CSV table of C-alpha atoms and ligand atoms in Angstrom, one decimal:
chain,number,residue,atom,x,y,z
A,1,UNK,CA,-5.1,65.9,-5.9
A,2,UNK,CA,-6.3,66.2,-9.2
A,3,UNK,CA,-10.1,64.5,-10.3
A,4,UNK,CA,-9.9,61.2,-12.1
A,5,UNK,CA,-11.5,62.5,-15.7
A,6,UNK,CA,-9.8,65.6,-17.7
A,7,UNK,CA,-7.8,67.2,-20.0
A,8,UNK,CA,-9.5,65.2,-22.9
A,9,UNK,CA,-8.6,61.6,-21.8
A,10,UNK,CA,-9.5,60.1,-18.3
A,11,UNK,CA,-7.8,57.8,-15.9
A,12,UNK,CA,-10.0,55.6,-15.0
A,13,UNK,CA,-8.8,55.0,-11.2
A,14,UNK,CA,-10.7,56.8,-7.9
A,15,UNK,CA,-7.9,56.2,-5.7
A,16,UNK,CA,-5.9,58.5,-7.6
A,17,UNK,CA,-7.8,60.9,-6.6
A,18,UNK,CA,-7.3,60.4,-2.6
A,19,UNK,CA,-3.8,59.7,-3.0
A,20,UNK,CA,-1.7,62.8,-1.4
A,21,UNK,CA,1.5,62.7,-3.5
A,22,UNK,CA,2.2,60.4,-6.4
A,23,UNK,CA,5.5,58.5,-6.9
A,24,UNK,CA,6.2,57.5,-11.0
A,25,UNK,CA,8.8,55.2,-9.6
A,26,UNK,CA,10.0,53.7,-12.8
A,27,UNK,CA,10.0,56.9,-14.4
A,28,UNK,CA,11.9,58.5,-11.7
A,29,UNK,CA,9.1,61.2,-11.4
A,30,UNK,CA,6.9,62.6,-8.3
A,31,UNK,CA,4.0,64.8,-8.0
A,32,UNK,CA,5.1,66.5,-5.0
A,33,UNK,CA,8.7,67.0,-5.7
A,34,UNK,CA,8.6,68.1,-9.6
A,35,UNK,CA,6.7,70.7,-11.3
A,36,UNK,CA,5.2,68.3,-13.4
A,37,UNK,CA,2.8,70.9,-15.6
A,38,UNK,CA,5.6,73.1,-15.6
A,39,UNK,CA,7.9,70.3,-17.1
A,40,UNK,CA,5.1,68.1,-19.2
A,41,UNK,CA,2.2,70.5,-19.9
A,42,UNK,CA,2.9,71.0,-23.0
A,43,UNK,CA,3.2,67.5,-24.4
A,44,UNK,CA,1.2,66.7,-27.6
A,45,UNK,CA,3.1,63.6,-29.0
A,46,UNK,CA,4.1,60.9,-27.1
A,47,UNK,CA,6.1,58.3,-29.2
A,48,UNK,CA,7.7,55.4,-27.3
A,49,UNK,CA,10.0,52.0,-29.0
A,50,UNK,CA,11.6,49.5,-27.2
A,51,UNK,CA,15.5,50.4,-27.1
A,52,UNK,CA,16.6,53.1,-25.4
A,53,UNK,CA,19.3,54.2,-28.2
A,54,UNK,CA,16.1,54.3,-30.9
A,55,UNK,CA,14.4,56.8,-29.0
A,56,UNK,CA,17.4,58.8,-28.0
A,57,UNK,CA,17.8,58.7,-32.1
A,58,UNK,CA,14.3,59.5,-32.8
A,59,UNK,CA,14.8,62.3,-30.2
A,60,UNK,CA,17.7,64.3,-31.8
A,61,UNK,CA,16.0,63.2,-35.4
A,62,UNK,CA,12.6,65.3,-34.3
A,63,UNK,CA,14.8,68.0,-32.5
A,64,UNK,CA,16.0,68.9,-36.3
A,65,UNK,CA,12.9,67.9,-38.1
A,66,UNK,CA,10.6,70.3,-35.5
A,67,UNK,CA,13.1,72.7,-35.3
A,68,UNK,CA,13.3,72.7,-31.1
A,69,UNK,CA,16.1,75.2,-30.1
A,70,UNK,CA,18.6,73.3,-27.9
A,71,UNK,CA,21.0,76.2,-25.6
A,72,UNK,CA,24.2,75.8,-27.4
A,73,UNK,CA,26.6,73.1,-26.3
A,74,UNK,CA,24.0,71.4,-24.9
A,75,UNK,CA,22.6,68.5,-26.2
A,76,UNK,CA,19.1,66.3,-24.9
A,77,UNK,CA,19.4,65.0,-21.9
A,78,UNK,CA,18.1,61.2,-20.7
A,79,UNK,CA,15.1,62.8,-18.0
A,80,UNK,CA,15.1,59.5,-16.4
A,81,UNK,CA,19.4,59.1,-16.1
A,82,UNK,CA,21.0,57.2,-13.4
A,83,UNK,CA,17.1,56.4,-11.3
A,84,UNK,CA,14.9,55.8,-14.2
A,85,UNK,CA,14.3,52.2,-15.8
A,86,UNK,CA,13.2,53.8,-18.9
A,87,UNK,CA,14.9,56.3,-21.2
A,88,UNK,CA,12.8,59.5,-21.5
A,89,UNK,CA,14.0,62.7,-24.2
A,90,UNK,CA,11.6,65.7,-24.6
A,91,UNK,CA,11.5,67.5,-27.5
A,92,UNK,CA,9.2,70.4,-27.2
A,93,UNK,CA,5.6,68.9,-27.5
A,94,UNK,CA,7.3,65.0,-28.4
A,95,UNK,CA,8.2,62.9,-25.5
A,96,UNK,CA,10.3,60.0,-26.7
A,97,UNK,CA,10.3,57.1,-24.1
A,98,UNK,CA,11.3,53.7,-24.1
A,99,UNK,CA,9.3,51.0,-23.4
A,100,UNK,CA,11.9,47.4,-23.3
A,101,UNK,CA,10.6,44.7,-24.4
A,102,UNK,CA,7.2,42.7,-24.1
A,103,UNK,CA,4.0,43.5,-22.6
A,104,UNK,CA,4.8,43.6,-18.9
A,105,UNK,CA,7.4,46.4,-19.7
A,106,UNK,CA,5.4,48.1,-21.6
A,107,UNK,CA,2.7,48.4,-19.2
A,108,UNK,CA,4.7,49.2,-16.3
A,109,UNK,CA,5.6,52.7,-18.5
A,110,UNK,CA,2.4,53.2,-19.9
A,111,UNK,CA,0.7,53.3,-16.6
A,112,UNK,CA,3.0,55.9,-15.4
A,113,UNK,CA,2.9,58.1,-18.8
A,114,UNK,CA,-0.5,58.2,-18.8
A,115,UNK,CA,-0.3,59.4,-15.0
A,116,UNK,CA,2.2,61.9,-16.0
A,117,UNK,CA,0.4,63.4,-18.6
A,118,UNK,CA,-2.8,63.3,-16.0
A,119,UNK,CA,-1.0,65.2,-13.2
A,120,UNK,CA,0.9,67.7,-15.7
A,121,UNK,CA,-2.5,68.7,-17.4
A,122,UNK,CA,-1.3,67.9,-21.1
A,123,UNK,CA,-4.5,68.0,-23.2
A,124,UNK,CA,-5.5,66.2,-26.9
A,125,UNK,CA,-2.2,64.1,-26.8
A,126,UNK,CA,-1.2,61.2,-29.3
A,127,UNK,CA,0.7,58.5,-28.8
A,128,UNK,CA,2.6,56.3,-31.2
A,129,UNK,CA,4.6,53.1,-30.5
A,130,UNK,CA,7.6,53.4,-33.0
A,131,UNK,CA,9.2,49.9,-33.0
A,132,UNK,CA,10.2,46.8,-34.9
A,133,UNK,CA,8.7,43.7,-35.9
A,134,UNK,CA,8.9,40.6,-37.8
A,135,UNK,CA,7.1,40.8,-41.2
A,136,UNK,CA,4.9,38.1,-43.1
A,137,UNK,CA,5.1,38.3,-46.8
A,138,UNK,CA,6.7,41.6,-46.9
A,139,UNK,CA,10.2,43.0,-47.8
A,140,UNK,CA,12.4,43.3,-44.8
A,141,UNK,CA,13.0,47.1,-44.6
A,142,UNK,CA,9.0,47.2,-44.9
A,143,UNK,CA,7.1,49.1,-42.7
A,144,UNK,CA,3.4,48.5,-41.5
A,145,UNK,CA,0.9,50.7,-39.8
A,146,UNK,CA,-1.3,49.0,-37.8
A,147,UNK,CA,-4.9,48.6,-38.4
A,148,UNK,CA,-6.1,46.4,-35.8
A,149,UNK,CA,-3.9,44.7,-32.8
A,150,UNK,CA,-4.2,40.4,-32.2
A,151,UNK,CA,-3.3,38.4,-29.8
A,152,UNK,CA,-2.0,35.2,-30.1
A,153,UNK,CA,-5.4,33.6,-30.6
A,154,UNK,CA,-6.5,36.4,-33.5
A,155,UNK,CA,-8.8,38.6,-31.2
A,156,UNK,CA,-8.6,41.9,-30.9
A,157,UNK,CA,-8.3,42.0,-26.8
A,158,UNK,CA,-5.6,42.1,-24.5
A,159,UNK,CA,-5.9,39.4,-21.6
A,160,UNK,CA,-4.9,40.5,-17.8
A,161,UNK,CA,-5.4,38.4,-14.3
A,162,UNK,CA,-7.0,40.9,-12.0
A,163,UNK,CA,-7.5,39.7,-8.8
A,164,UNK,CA,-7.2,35.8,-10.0
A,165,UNK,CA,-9.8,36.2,-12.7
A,166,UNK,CA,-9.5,36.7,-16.2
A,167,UNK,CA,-10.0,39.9,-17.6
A,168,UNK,CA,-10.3,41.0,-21.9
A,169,UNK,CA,-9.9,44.2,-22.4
A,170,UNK,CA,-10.7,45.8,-26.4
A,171,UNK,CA,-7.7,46.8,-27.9
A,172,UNK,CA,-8.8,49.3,-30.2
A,173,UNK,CA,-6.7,51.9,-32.4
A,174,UNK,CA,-7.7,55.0,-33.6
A,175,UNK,CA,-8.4,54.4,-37.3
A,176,UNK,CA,-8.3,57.9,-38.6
A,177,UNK,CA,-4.7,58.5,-37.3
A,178,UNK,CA,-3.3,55.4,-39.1
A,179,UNK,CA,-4.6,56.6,-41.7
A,180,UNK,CA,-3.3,59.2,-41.5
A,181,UNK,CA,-0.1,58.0,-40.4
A,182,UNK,CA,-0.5,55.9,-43.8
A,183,UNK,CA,-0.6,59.1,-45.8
A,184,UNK,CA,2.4,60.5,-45.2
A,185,UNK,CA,4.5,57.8,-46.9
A,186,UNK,CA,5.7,59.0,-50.1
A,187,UNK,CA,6.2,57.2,-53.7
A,188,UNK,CA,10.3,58.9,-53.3
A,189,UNK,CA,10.3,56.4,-49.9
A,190,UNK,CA,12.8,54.0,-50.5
A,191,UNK,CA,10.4,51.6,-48.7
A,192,UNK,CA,6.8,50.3,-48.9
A,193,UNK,CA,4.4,51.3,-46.0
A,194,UNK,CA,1.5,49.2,-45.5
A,195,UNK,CA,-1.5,48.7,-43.6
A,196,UNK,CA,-1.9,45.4,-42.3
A,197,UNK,CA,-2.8,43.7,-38.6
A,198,UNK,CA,-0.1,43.1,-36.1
A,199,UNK,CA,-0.1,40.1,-33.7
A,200,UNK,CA,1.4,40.8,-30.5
A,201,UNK,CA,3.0,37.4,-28.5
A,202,UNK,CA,4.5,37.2,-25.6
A,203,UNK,CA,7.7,35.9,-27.0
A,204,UNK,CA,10.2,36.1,-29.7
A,205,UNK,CA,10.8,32.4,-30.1
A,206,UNK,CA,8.0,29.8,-30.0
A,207,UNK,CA,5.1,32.0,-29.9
A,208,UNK,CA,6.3,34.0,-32.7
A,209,UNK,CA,6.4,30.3,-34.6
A,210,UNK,CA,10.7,30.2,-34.8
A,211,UNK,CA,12.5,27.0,-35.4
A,212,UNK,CA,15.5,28.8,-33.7
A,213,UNK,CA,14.7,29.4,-30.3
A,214,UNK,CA,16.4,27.0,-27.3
A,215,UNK,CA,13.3,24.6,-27.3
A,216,UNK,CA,10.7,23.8,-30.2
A,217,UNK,CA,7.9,21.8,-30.1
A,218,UNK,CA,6.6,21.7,-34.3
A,219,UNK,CA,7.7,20.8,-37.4
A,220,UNK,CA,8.7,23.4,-40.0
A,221,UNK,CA,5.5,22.4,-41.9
A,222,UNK,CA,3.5,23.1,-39.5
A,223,UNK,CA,5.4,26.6,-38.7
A,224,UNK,CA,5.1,27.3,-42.4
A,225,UNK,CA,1.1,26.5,-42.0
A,226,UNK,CA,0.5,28.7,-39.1
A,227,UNK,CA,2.2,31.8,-40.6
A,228,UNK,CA,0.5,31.2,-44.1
A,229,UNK,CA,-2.9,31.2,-41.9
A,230,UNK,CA,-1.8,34.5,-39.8
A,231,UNK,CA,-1.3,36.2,-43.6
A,232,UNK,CA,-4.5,34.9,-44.9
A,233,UNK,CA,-6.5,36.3,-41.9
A,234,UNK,CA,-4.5,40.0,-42.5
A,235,UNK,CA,-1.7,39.6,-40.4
A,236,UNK,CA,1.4,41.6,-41.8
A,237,UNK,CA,4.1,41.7,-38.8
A,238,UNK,CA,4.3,40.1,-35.6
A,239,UNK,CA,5.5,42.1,-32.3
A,240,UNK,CA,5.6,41.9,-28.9
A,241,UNK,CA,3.6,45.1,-27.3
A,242,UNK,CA,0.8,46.3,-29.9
A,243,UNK,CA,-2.2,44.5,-28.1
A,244,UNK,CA,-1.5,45.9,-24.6
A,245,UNK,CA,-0.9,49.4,-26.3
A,246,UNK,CA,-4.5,49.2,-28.3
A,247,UNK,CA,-6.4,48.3,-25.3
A,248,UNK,CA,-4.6,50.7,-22.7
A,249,UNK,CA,-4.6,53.5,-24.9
A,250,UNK,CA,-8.5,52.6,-25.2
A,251,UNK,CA,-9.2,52.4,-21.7
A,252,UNK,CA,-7.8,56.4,-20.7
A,253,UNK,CA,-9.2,57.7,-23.9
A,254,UNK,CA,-5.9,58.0,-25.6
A,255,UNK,CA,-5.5,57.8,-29.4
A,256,UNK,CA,-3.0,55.3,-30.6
A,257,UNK,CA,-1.3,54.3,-33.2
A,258,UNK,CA,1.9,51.5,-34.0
A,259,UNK,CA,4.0,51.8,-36.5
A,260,UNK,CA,6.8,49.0,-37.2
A,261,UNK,CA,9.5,48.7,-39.6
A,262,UNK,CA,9.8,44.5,-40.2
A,263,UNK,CA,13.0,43.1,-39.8
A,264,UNK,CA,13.1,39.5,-41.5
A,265,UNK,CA,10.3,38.1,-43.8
A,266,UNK,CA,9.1,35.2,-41.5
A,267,UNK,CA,8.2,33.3,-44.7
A,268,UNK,CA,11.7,33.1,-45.2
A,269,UNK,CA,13.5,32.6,-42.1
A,270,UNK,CA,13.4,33.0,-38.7
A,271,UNK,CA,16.9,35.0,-38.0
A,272,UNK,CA,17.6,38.9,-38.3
A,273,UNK,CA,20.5,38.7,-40.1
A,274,UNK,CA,20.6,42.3,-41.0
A,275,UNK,CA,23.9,44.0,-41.0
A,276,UNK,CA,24.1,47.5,-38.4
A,277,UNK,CA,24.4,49.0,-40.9
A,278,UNK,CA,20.8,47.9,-42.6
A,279,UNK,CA,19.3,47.9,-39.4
A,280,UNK,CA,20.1,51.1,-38.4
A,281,UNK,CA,18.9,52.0,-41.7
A,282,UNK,CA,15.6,50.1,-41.4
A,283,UNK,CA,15.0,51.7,-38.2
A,284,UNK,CA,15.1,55.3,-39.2
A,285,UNK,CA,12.6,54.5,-41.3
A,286,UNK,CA,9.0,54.6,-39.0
A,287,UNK,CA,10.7,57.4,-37.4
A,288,UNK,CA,10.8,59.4,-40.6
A,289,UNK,CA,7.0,58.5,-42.1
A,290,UNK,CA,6.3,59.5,-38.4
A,291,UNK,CA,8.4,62.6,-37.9
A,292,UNK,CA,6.6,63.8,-41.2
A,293,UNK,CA,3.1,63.3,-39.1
A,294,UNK,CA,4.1,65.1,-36.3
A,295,UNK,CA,5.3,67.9,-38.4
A,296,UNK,CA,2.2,68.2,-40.5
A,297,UNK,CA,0.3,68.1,-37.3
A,298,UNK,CA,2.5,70.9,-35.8
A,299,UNK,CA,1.8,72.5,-39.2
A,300,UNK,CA,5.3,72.7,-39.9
A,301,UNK,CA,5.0,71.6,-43.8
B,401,R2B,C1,9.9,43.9,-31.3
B,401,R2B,O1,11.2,43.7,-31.1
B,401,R2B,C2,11.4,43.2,-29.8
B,401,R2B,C3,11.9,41.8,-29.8
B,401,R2B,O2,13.1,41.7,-30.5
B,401,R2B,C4,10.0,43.4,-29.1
B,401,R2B,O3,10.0,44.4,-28.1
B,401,R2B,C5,9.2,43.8,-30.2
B,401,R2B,O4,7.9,44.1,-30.1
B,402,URA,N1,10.5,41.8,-33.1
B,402,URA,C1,9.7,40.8,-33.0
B,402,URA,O1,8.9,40.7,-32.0
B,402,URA,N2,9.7,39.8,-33.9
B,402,URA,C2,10.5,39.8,-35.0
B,402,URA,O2,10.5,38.9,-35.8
B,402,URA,C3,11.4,40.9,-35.1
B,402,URA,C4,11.4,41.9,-34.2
């Protein structure tokens, strides 16, 4: 089996290398059974979002956008269908994968991507979380490049138990590809796209400050305080994956980069009470600002 540092990022894990075969069980994905530089190698982009239907959407969106030839009358297949717990599309160098919802999900799949991209010997790869997000003092419909991922307490770390003690791992972004990210919004948007931070919790309801959730504990005044202090310390939109991201994206070397369109101005309300319609529409929208990265990358424009 393969060493534990390559191809431009490193997975920081010796057993890997003394393992014999490895099983991606949630992605449905072996290393002795598939081909997996044959199938991956070629992966530059990696751009995953909660839902599976976004990233099946974002999939047939980039397969236009990059021009990727599909064999007539067929269309992209789900990689992962029927054994997977995670939705998986490639489109030539763009992997679109879902992630479901929250930290735990999320780094269940990241664990196994980076692993993937490991075996199959992909090299300088990018990955971009492509999600949604509450907002704080912006237009819903906004969206909001992170600059720098929080947890619940305002620091940049992700927290894990390892072995019964507690561990804080740095999430850090890549600053230059936000940036750059952030540059290909265009005055002829529709939308604003901001930079701003993003505070990831570990739920939608009281730890994202909601009034609406089964159980509540504060006051609205008290929500209302909280969420002016988030905004006066930078915070722009509120998720539920972005801290986790930074840090593992950090720890194999990976540059990162999240990108969410907000759904509800939290200084407003608590509820999404966004038609489909508006919400499929506010969706599309991180894909496109990112879909115009990836093609300027691919030197496509
Ligand atoms: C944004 O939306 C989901 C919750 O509705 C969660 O996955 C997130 O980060
Ligand atoms: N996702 C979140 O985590 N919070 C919101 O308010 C909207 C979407």
């Amino acid at each position: 089996m393969a060493s534990g540092r390559n191809h431009g990022f490193h997975i920081p894990n010796p057993h890997i290398r003394e393992m014999e075969q490895d099983v991606l069980y949630h992605i449905a994905l072996e290393t002795k059974s598939h081909d997996l530089p044959a199938m991956f190698g070629n992966v530059k982009f990696v751009c995953v979002g909660g839902s599976p239907n976004r990233m099946k959407h974002l999939a047939d969106y980039l397969q236009e956008q990059l021009h990727v030839e599909i064999p007539a009358g067929m269309t992209l297949c789900n990689l992962g269908k029927g054994k997977a717990r995670y939705a998986m599309y490639k489109v030539g160098p763009v992997l679109c994968v879902s992630h479901g919802m929250g930290v735990p999900s999320l780094s269940i799949l990241l664990h196994e991507l980076f692993k993937l991209l490991f075996h199959a010997k992909c090299k300088d790869v990018t990955i971009i979380r492509v999600g949604t997000s509450g907002g704080i003092g912006l237009d819903p419909g906004t969206v909001v490049v992170t600059e720098e991922a929080l947890n619940t307490f305002l620091e940049p770390y992700y927290t894990q138990v390892i072995l019964g003690k507690e561990t804080k791992k740095p999430s850090v972004l890549d600053r230059g590809l936000a940036e750059a990210i952030l540059g290909c919004s265009s005055p002829k948007d529709n939308f604003k796209t901001v930079l701003g931070k993003t505070m990831c919790a570990n739920d939608f309801y009281e730890e994202q400050a909601r009034l609406d959730g089964a159980v509540c504990t504060f006051t609205e005044k008290e929500k209302m305080d909280y969420l002016h202090e988030l905004y006066a310390a930078g915070v722009r939109n509120i998720e539920m994956e972005a801290v986790a991201f930074a840090a593992m994206c950090h720890r194999v070397n990976i540059k990162g980069a999240v990108v969410c369109v907000t759904l509800v101005n939290r200084l407003k309300g608590d509820q999404v009470t966004a038609t489909n319609e508006i919400m499929r529409e506010y969706q599309r929208r991180p894909q496109r600002i990112v879909g115009r990265y990836i093609r300027q990358q691919l030197g496509l424009d």
